[in-house]
Amino acid sequence: MSRRPFVAGNWKMHKTAPEAAAFVRAFAGKVPEGVDVAVCPPFTALAAAVEAARRTEVAVYAQNMHQAEKGAFTGEVSAGMLLDAGVDGVLIGHSERRQFFGETDEGVNEKALRAHAAGLRVILAVGETAEEREAALTEIVLERQVRAGLDGLSAKQVAATTIAYEPVWAIGTGLTATPEIAQAAHAFIRGLVEGAHGVAERVRIQYGGSVKPDNAAELFARPDIDGGLIGGASLDPADLAAIASAAAG
Ligand code: 13P
């Protein structure tokens, strides 16, 4: 089965509402055929991005959400609030959330369950640190994160989940994983999804970590790499469009 490639830009803590709207207007005109695209603005810019993305091919995802429906969780945002803001989906389990904000596999799983139940699309991010790779723990870490993250989801929900493989050592460092390293991790993750849920051929697996216009094509040419989750290079509409074009083939 051929999977439609998917390229998403994770803006992290960048861009105001007017900057987000201007980006989406500039980017929408450059989106090639044959690839799904999304941007993940910060919460304060979601509504402006959604408005600018109306009647375009650009989907809008949040970068995080809380797993509870509502309640006394100061500073947090629920799935229902994201839907109310008009967003299409949510990124869950990014390594910066795991590293700097104490997110656990269990919490990530609760978020995935809640997001799917609410009807949001989900990108689930996983990936090992440099220390874990050096200690030959990559597959153990990926297995734990993927199994826990997808636990309790229906096969249909798993098939509709995009998994983003983002080795932590490649994020923001310029140390892109080689296509061989990335492909091996993607094939391993696809095998895990097959074993646990039986929908491996349908699940899209993005690579993330220092993807740029000049290295995207060789990564996306690998059979199990279905697009990318882009940080720094997603802040410029021409760069993100070039990366989307590389995914479109
Ligand atoms: P960079 O592309 O800046 O390395 O970031 C990757 C990332 O973390 C996307 O979520």
PDB file of N, CA, C and O and ligand atoms in Angstrom, residues 8-10 12 91 94-96 125 166 170-174 208-212 229-234, ligand 1:
ATOM      1  N   ALA A   8       4.938  18.141   8.361  1.00  0.00           N
ATOM      2  CA  ALA A   8       4.387  19.093   9.328  1.00  0.00           C
ATOM      3  C   ALA A   8       5.504  19.974   9.878  1.00  0.00           C
ATOM      4  O   ALA A   8       6.627  19.504  10.105  1.00  0.00           O
ATOM      5  N   GLY A   9       5.190  21.246  10.089  1.00  0.00           N
ATOM      6  CA  GLY A   9       6.140  22.181  10.672  1.00  0.00           C
ATOM      7  C   GLY A   9       5.803  22.439  12.123  1.00  0.00           C
ATOM      8  O   GLY A   9       4.692  22.886  12.436  1.00  0.00           O
ATOM      9  N   ASN A  10       6.739  22.111  13.006  1.00  0.00           N
ATOM     10  CA  ASN A  10       6.558  22.391  14.432  1.00  0.00           C
ATOM     11  C   ASN A  10       7.299  23.687  14.749  1.00  0.00           C
ATOM     12  O   ASN A  10       8.530  23.696  14.813  1.00  0.00           O
ATOM     13  N   LYS A  12       7.369  25.346  17.480  1.00  0.00           N
ATOM     14  CA  LYS A  12       7.838  25.495  18.868  1.00  0.00           C
ATOM     15  C   LYS A  12       7.441  26.891  19.378  1.00  0.00           C
ATOM     16  O   LYS A  12       6.370  27.372  19.036  1.00  0.00           O
ATOM     17  N   LEU A  91       0.006  17.577  18.224  1.00  0.00           N
ATOM     18  CA  LEU A  91       1.287  16.883  18.382  1.00  0.00           C
ATOM     19  C   LEU A  91       1.407  16.468  19.842  1.00  0.00           C
ATOM     20  O   LEU A  91       1.225  17.299  20.736  1.00  0.00           O
ATOM     21  N   HIS A  94       6.220  15.244  22.187  1.00  0.00           N
ATOM     22  CA  HIS A  94       7.488  15.764  21.658  1.00  0.00           C
ATOM     23  C   HIS A  94       8.572  15.639  22.720  1.00  0.00           C
ATOM     24  O   HIS A  94       8.318  15.818  23.905  1.00  0.00           O
ATOM     25  N   SER A  95       9.794  15.377  22.287  1.00  0.00           N
ATOM     26  CA  SER A  95      10.874  15.129  23.254  1.00  0.00           C
ATOM     27  C   SER A  95      11.122  16.343  24.146  1.00  0.00           C
ATOM     28  O   SER A  95      11.558  16.189  25.287  1.00  0.00           O
ATOM     29  N   GLU A  96      10.839  17.546  23.638  1.00  0.00           N
ATOM     30  CA  GLU A  96      11.019  18.724  24.508  1.00  0.00           C
ATOM     31  C   GLU A  96       9.976  18.729  25.624  1.00  0.00           C
ATOM     32  O   GLU A  96      10.257  19.190  26.734  1.00  0.00           O
ATOM     33  N   ALA A 125       5.069  11.701  18.910  1.00  0.00           N
ATOM     34  CA  ALA A 125       6.520  11.786  18.718  1.00  0.00           C
ATOM     35  C   ALA A 125       7.247  10.847  19.669  1.00  0.00           C
ATOM     36  O   ALA A 125       6.909  10.755  20.856  1.00  0.00           O
ATOM     37  N   GLU A 166      11.795  11.061  16.079  1.00  0.00           N
ATOM     38  CA  GLU A 166      12.708  12.190  16.214  1.00  0.00           C
ATOM     39  C   GLU A 166      13.818  11.832  17.198  1.00  0.00           C
ATOM     40  O   GLU A 166      13.641  11.973  18.423  1.00  0.00           O
ATOM     41  N   ALA A 170      19.345  14.553  17.158  1.00  0.00           N
ATOM     42  CA  ALA A 170      19.295  15.189  15.829  1.00  0.00           C
ATOM     43  C   ALA A 170      18.456  16.465  15.832  1.00  0.00           C
ATOM     44  O   ALA A 170      18.428  17.190  14.838  1.00  0.00           O
ATOM     45  N   ILE A 171      17.789  16.742  16.954  1.00  0.00           N
ATOM     46  CA  ILE A 171      16.875  17.884  16.993  1.00  0.00           C
ATOM     47  C   ILE A 171      17.640  19.169  17.257  1.00  0.00           C
ATOM     48  O   ILE A 171      18.305  19.312  18.281  1.00  0.00           O
ATOM     49  N   GLY A 172      17.569  20.080  16.293  1.00  0.00           N
ATOM     50  CA  GLY A 172      18.165  21.399  16.463  1.00  0.00           C
ATOM     51  C   GLY A 172      19.686  21.389  16.505  1.00  0.00           C
ATOM     52  O   GLY A 172      20.298  22.388  16.871  1.00  0.00           O
ATOM     53  N   THR A 173      20.292  20.274  16.128  1.00  0.00           N
ATOM     54  CA  THR A 173      21.746  20.149  16.237  1.00  0.00           C
ATOM     55  C   THR A 173      22.445  20.193  14.888  1.00  0.00           C
ATOM     56  O   THR A 173      23.668  20.325  14.837  1.00  0.00           O
ATOM     57  N   GLY A 174      21.686  20.047  13.803  1.00  0.00           N
ATOM     58  CA  GLY A 174      22.300  19.916  12.491  1.00  0.00           C
ATOM     59  C   GLY A 174      22.821  18.507  12.233  1.00  0.00           C
ATOM     60  O   GLY A 174      23.295  18.206  11.147  1.00  0.00           O
ATOM     61  N   GLY A 208      11.980  13.297  12.009  1.00  0.00           N
ATOM     62  CA  GLY A 208      12.243  14.665  12.444  1.00  0.00           C
ATOM     63  C   GLY A 208      13.610  14.773  13.079  1.00  0.00           C
ATOM     64  O   GLY A 208      14.056  13.867  13.801  1.00  0.00           O
ATOM     65  N   GLY A 209      14.270  15.897  12.847  1.00  0.00           N
ATOM     66  CA  GLY A 209      15.601  16.135  13.415  1.00  0.00           C
ATOM     67  C   GLY A 209      16.513  16.696  12.348  1.00  0.00           C
ATOM     68  O   GLY A 209      17.085  15.954  11.546  1.00  0.00           O
ATOM     69  N   SER A 210      16.599  18.050  12.314  1.00  0.00           N
ATOM     70  CA  SER A 210      17.489  18.739  11.368  1.00  0.00           C
ATOM     71  C   SER A 210      17.202  18.403   9.907  1.00  0.00           C
ATOM     72  O   SER A 210      18.122  18.275   9.099  1.00  0.00           O
ATOM     73  N   VAL A 211      15.902  18.252   9.581  1.00  0.00           N
ATOM     74  CA  VAL A 211      15.530  18.121   8.163  1.00  0.00           C
ATOM     75  C   VAL A 211      15.581  19.512   7.532  1.00  0.00           C
ATOM     76  O   VAL A 211      15.047  20.482   8.089  1.00  0.00           O
ATOM     77  N   LYS A 212      16.248  19.601   6.390  1.00  0.00           N
ATOM     78  CA  LYS A 212      16.398  20.859   5.655  1.00  0.00           C
ATOM     79  C   LYS A 212      16.041  20.610   4.193  1.00  0.00           C
ATOM     80  O   LYS A 212      16.006  19.451   3.758  1.00  0.00           O
ATOM     81  N   LEU A 229       8.724  15.778  10.267  1.00  0.00           N
ATOM     82  CA  LEU A 229       8.293  16.768  11.254  1.00  0.00           C
ATOM     83  C   LEU A 229       9.468  17.746  11.381  1.00  0.00           C
ATOM     84  O   LEU A 229      10.561  17.364  11.805  1.00  0.00           O
ATOM     85  N   ILE A 230       9.216  18.983  10.998  1.00  0.00           N
ATOM     86  CA  ILE A 230      10.299  19.923  10.751  1.00  0.00           C
ATOM     87  C   ILE A 230      10.273  21.033  11.793  1.00  0.00           C
ATOM     88  O   ILE A 230       9.216  21.658  12.001  1.00  0.00           O
ATOM     89  N   GLY A 231      11.414  21.301  12.408  1.00  0.00           N
ATOM     90  CA  GLY A 231      11.498  22.391  13.375  1.00  0.00           C
ATOM     91  C   GLY A 231      12.005  23.659  12.712  1.00  0.00           C
ATOM     92  O   GLY A 231      11.268  24.385  12.048  1.00  0.00           O
ATOM     93  N   GLY A 232      13.307  23.930  12.873  1.00  0.00           N
ATOM     94  CA  GLY A 232      13.883  25.195  12.411  1.00  0.00           C
ATOM     95  C   GLY A 232      13.543  25.563  10.977  1.00  0.00           C
ATOM     96  O   GLY A 232      13.193  26.718  10.690  1.00  0.00           O
ATOM     97  N   ALA A 233      13.614  24.589  10.076  1.00  0.00           N
ATOM     98  CA  ALA A 233      13.380  24.894   8.658  1.00  0.00           C
ATOM     99  C   ALA A 233      11.903  25.130   8.342  1.00  0.00           C
ATOM    100  O   ALA A 233      11.573  25.513   7.224  1.00  0.00           O
ATOM    101  N   SER A 234      11.023  24.916   9.334  1.00  0.00           N
ATOM    102  CA  SER A 234       9.591  25.154   9.071  1.00  0.00           C
ATOM    103  C   SER A 234       9.204  26.598   9.343  1.00  0.00           C
ATOM    104  O   SER A 234       8.047  26.978   9.147  1.00  0.00           O
TER     105      SER A 234
HETATM  106  P1  13P B   1      14.698  20.689  14.004  1.00  0.00           P
HETATM  107  O1  13P B   1      14.155  20.462  12.604  1.00  0.00           O
HETATM  108  O2  13P B   1      14.897  22.144  14.315  1.00  0.00           O
HETATM  109  O3  13P B   1      15.887  19.831  14.288  1.00  0.00           O
HETATM  110  O4  13P B   1      13.536  20.218  15.019  1.00  0.00           O
HETATM  111  C1  13P B   1      12.929  18.996  14.838  1.00  0.00           C
HETATM  112  C2  13P B   1      11.766  18.917  15.752  1.00  0.00           C
HETATM  113  O5  13P B   1      11.910  18.839  16.960  1.00  0.00           O
HETATM  114  C3  13P B   1      10.420  18.959  15.165  1.00  0.00           C
HETATM  115  O6  13P B   1       9.448  18.624  16.094  1.00  0.00           O
END
